[in-house]
C-alpha positions as CSV (number, residue, x, y, z in Angstrom):
1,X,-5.3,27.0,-58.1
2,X,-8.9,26.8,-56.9
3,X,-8.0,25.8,-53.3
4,X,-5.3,28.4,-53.3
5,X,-7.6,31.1,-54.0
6,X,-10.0,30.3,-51.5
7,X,-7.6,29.8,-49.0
8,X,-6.1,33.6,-49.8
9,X,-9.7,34.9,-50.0
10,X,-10.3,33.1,-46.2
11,X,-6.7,34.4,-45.2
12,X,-7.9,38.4,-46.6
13,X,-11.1,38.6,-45.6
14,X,-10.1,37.5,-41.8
15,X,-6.9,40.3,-41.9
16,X,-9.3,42.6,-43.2
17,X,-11.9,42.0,-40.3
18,X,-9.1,42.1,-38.0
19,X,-7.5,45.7,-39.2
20,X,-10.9,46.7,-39.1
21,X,-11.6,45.5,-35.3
22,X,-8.2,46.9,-34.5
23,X,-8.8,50.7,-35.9
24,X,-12.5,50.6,-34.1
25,X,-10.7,49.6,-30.4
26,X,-8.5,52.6,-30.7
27,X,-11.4,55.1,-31.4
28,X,-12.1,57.6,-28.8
29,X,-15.2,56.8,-26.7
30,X,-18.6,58.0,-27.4
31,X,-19.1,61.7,-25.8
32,X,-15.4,63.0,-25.4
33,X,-15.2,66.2,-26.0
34,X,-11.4,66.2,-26.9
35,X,-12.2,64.3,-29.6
36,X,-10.5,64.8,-32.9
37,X,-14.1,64.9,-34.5
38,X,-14.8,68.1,-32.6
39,X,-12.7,71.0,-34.2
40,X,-13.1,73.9,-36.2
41,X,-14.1,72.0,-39.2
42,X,-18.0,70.7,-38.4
43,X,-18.0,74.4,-36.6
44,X,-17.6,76.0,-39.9
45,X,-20.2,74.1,-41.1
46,X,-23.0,74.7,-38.6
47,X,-22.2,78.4,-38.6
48,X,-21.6,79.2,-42.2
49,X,-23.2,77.0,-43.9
50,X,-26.0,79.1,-44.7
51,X,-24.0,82.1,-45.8
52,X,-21.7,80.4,-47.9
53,X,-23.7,77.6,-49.6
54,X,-27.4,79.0,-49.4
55,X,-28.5,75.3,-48.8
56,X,-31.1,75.4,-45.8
57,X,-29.5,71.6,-45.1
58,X,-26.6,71.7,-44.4
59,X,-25.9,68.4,-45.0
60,X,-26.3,68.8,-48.4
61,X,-24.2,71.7,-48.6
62,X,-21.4,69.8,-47.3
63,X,-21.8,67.0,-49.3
64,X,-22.5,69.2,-52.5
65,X,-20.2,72.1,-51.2
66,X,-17.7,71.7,-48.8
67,X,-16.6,68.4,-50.0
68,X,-17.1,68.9,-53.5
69,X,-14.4,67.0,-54.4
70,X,-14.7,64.1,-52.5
71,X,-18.5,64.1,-54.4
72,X,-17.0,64.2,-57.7
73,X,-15.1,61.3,-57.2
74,X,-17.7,59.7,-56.3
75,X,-19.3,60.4,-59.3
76,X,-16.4,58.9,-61.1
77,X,-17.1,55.9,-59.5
78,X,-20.6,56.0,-61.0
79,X,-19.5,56.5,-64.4
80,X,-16.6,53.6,-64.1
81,X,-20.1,51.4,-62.7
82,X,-22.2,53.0,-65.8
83,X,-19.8,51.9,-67.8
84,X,-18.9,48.3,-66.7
85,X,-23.1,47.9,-67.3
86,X,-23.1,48.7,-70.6
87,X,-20.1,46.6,-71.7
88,X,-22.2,43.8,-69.4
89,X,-24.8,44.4,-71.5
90,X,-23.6,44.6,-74.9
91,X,-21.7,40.8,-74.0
92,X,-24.9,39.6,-73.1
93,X,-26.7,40.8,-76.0
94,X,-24.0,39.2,-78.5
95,X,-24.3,35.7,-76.4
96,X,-27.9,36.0,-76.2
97,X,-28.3,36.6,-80.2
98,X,-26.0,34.0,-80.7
99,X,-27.8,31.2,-78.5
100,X,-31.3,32.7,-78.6
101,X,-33.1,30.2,-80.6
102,X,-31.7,27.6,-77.9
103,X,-32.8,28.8,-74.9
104,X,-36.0,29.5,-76.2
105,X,-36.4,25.9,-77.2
106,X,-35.1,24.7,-73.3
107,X,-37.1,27.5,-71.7
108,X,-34.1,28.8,-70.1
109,X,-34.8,32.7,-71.2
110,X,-35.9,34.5,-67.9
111,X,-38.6,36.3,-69.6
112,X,-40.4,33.3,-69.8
113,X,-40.8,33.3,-66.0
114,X,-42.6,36.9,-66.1
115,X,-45.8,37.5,-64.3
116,X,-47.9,37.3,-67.4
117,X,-51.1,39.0,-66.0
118,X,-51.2,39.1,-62.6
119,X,-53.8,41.7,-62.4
120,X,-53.5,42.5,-58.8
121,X,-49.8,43.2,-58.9
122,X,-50.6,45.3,-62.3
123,X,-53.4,47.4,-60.8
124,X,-51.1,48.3,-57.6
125,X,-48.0,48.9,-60.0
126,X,-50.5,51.3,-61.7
127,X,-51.6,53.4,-59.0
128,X,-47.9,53.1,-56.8
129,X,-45.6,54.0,-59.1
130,X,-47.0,57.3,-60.5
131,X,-47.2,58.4,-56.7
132,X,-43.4,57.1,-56.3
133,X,-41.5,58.6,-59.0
134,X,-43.3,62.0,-58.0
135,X,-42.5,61.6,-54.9
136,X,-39.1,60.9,-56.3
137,X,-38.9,64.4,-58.0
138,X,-39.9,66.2,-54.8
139,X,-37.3,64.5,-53.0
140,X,-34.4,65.8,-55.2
141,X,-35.8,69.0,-55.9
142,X,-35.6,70.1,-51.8
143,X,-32.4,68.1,-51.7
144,X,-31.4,71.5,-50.5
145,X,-33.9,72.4,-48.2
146,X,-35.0,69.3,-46.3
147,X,-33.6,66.0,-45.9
148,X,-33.2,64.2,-48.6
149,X,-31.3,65.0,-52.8
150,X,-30.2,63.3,-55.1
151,X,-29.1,59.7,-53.8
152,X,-32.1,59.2,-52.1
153,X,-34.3,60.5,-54.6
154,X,-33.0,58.7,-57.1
155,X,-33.1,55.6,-55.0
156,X,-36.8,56.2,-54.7
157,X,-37.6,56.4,-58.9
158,X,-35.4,53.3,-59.7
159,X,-37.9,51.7,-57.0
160,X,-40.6,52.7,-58.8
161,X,-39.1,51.2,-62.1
162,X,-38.3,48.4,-60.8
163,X,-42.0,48.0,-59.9
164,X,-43.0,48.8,-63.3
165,X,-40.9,45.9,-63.8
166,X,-41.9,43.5,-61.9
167,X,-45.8,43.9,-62.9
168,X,-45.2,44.4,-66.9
169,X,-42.1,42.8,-68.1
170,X,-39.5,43.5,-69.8
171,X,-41.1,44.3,-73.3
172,X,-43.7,46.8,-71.8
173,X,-40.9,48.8,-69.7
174,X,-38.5,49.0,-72.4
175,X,-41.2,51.2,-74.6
176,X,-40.3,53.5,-71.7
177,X,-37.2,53.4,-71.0
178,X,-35.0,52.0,-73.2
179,X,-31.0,51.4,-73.5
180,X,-30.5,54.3,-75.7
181,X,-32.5,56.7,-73.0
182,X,-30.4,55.0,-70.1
183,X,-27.4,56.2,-72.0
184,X,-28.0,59.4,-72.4
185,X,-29.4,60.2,-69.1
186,X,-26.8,58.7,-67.7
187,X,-23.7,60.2,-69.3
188,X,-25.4,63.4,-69.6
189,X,-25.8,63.4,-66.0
190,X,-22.2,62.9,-65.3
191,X,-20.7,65.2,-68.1
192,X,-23.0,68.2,-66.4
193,X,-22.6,67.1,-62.9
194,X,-18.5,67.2,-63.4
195,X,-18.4,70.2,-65.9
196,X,-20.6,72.1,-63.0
197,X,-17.9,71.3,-60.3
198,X,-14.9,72.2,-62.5
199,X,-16.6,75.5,-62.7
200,X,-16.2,75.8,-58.9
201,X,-13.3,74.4,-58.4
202,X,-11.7,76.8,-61.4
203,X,-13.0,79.9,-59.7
204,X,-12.8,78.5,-56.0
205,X,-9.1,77.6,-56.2
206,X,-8.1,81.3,-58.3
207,X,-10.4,83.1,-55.9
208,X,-12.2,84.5,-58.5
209,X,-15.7,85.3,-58.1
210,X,-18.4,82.5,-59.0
211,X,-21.3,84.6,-60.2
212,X,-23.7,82.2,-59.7
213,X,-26.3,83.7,-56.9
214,X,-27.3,81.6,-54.1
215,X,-30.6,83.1,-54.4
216,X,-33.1,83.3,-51.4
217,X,-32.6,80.5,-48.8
218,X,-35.9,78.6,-48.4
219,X,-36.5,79.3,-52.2
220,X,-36.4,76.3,-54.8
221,X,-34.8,77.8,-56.6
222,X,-31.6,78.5,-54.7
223,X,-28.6,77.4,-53.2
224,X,-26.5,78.4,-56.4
225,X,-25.5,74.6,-58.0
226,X,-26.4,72.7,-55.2
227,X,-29.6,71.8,-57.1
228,X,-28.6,71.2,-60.2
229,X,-26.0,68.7,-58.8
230,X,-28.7,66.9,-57.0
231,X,-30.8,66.7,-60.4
232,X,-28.0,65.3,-61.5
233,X,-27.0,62.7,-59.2
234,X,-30.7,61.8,-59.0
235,X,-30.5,61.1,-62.5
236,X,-28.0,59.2,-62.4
């Protein structure tokens, strides 16, 4: 069965490559203007984006906005991964009570391979990551206004976590952040991120009226739900 498997997972992954090499030799070349990429729809973007979104990037408006739904899928996905973490997790923690007295015997417990006190990496973990998870925050909060939101800025904290990390170990970082406070952020996230976008979709597809202002462009504060979603997804 092994050697069948591998043999279908060779066979796959070379169709796959080849579908894939197929599709990109019948794209249109780089530059036409006929293009089906060049229509009314990236139009609407560029010229209303503003207006209707009151995101000063209008990437983020699109991606936030205009193609709402294809976002909240995407955050579907992220629950389905949340979730398949902390089933992960709770297996592990029933094997590792189970056989935790033998791996600590055999030394096989990866917290015994933990930099213990490296003081160089400690003193740079303490003045880096303070500077990256505010520089973090700033990058989600003008999601809306300058390159950047939610993904990104989230990116950028869990970097500075896993820093933290690194330097201090498990048992330090988990007086931080703890399994209990990844659950909740993380669920909480995604309940507010996808009760938010119901709310539009609701009103958006019975044309009623959203009543959620869109504020001054420029502002922080603006851009209607745009930045609470990228709170959200930076979260997350």
């Amino acid at each position: 069965f092994h050697k069948i498997y591998e043999a279908l997972a060779v066979c796959f992954c070379l169709a796959l490559a080849g579908i894939l090499l197929y599709t990109v030799s019948l794209l249109p070349a780089t530059g036409v203007a006929d293009k089906p990429v060049n229509n009314e729809v990236p139009a609407r973007y560029i010229e209303k984006g503003l207006q209707e979104t009151g995101a000063v990037n209008i990437v983020t408006g699109m991606i936030l906005d205009y193609r709402a739904f294809d976002t909240f899928g995407e955050s579907n996905v992220l629950f389905a991964a949340t979730t398949t973490v902390l089933i992960l997790l709770h297996s592990r923690k029933r094997a590792k009570d189970k056989q935790r007295r033998e791996e600590e015997s055999e030394g096989e417990n990866d917290r015994v391979y933990e930099p213990k006190q490296d003081s160089v990496l400690q003193v740079a973990a303490c003045v880096l990551v303070p500077v990256i998870i505010l520089f973090g925050i700033y990058v989600i909060l003008n999601g809306h206004l300058s390159p950047g939101g939610g993904f990104s800025g989230g990116a950028i904290i869990g970097a500075g976590l896993i820093l933290y990390l690194s330097a201090f170990g498990f048992e330090k970082t988990e007086k931080l952040f703890t399994e209990k406070t990844y659950k909740c952020i993380s669920f909480g996230a995604l309940t507010t991120y996808c009760l938010a976008k119901s709310y539009s979709f609701f009103t958006g597809a019975n044309h009623l009226e959203s009543h959620i202002p869109l504020g001054t462009p420029g502002a922080i504060i603006s851009s209607g739900l745009l930045l609470i979603l990228n709170i959200c997804v930076g979260l997350v």
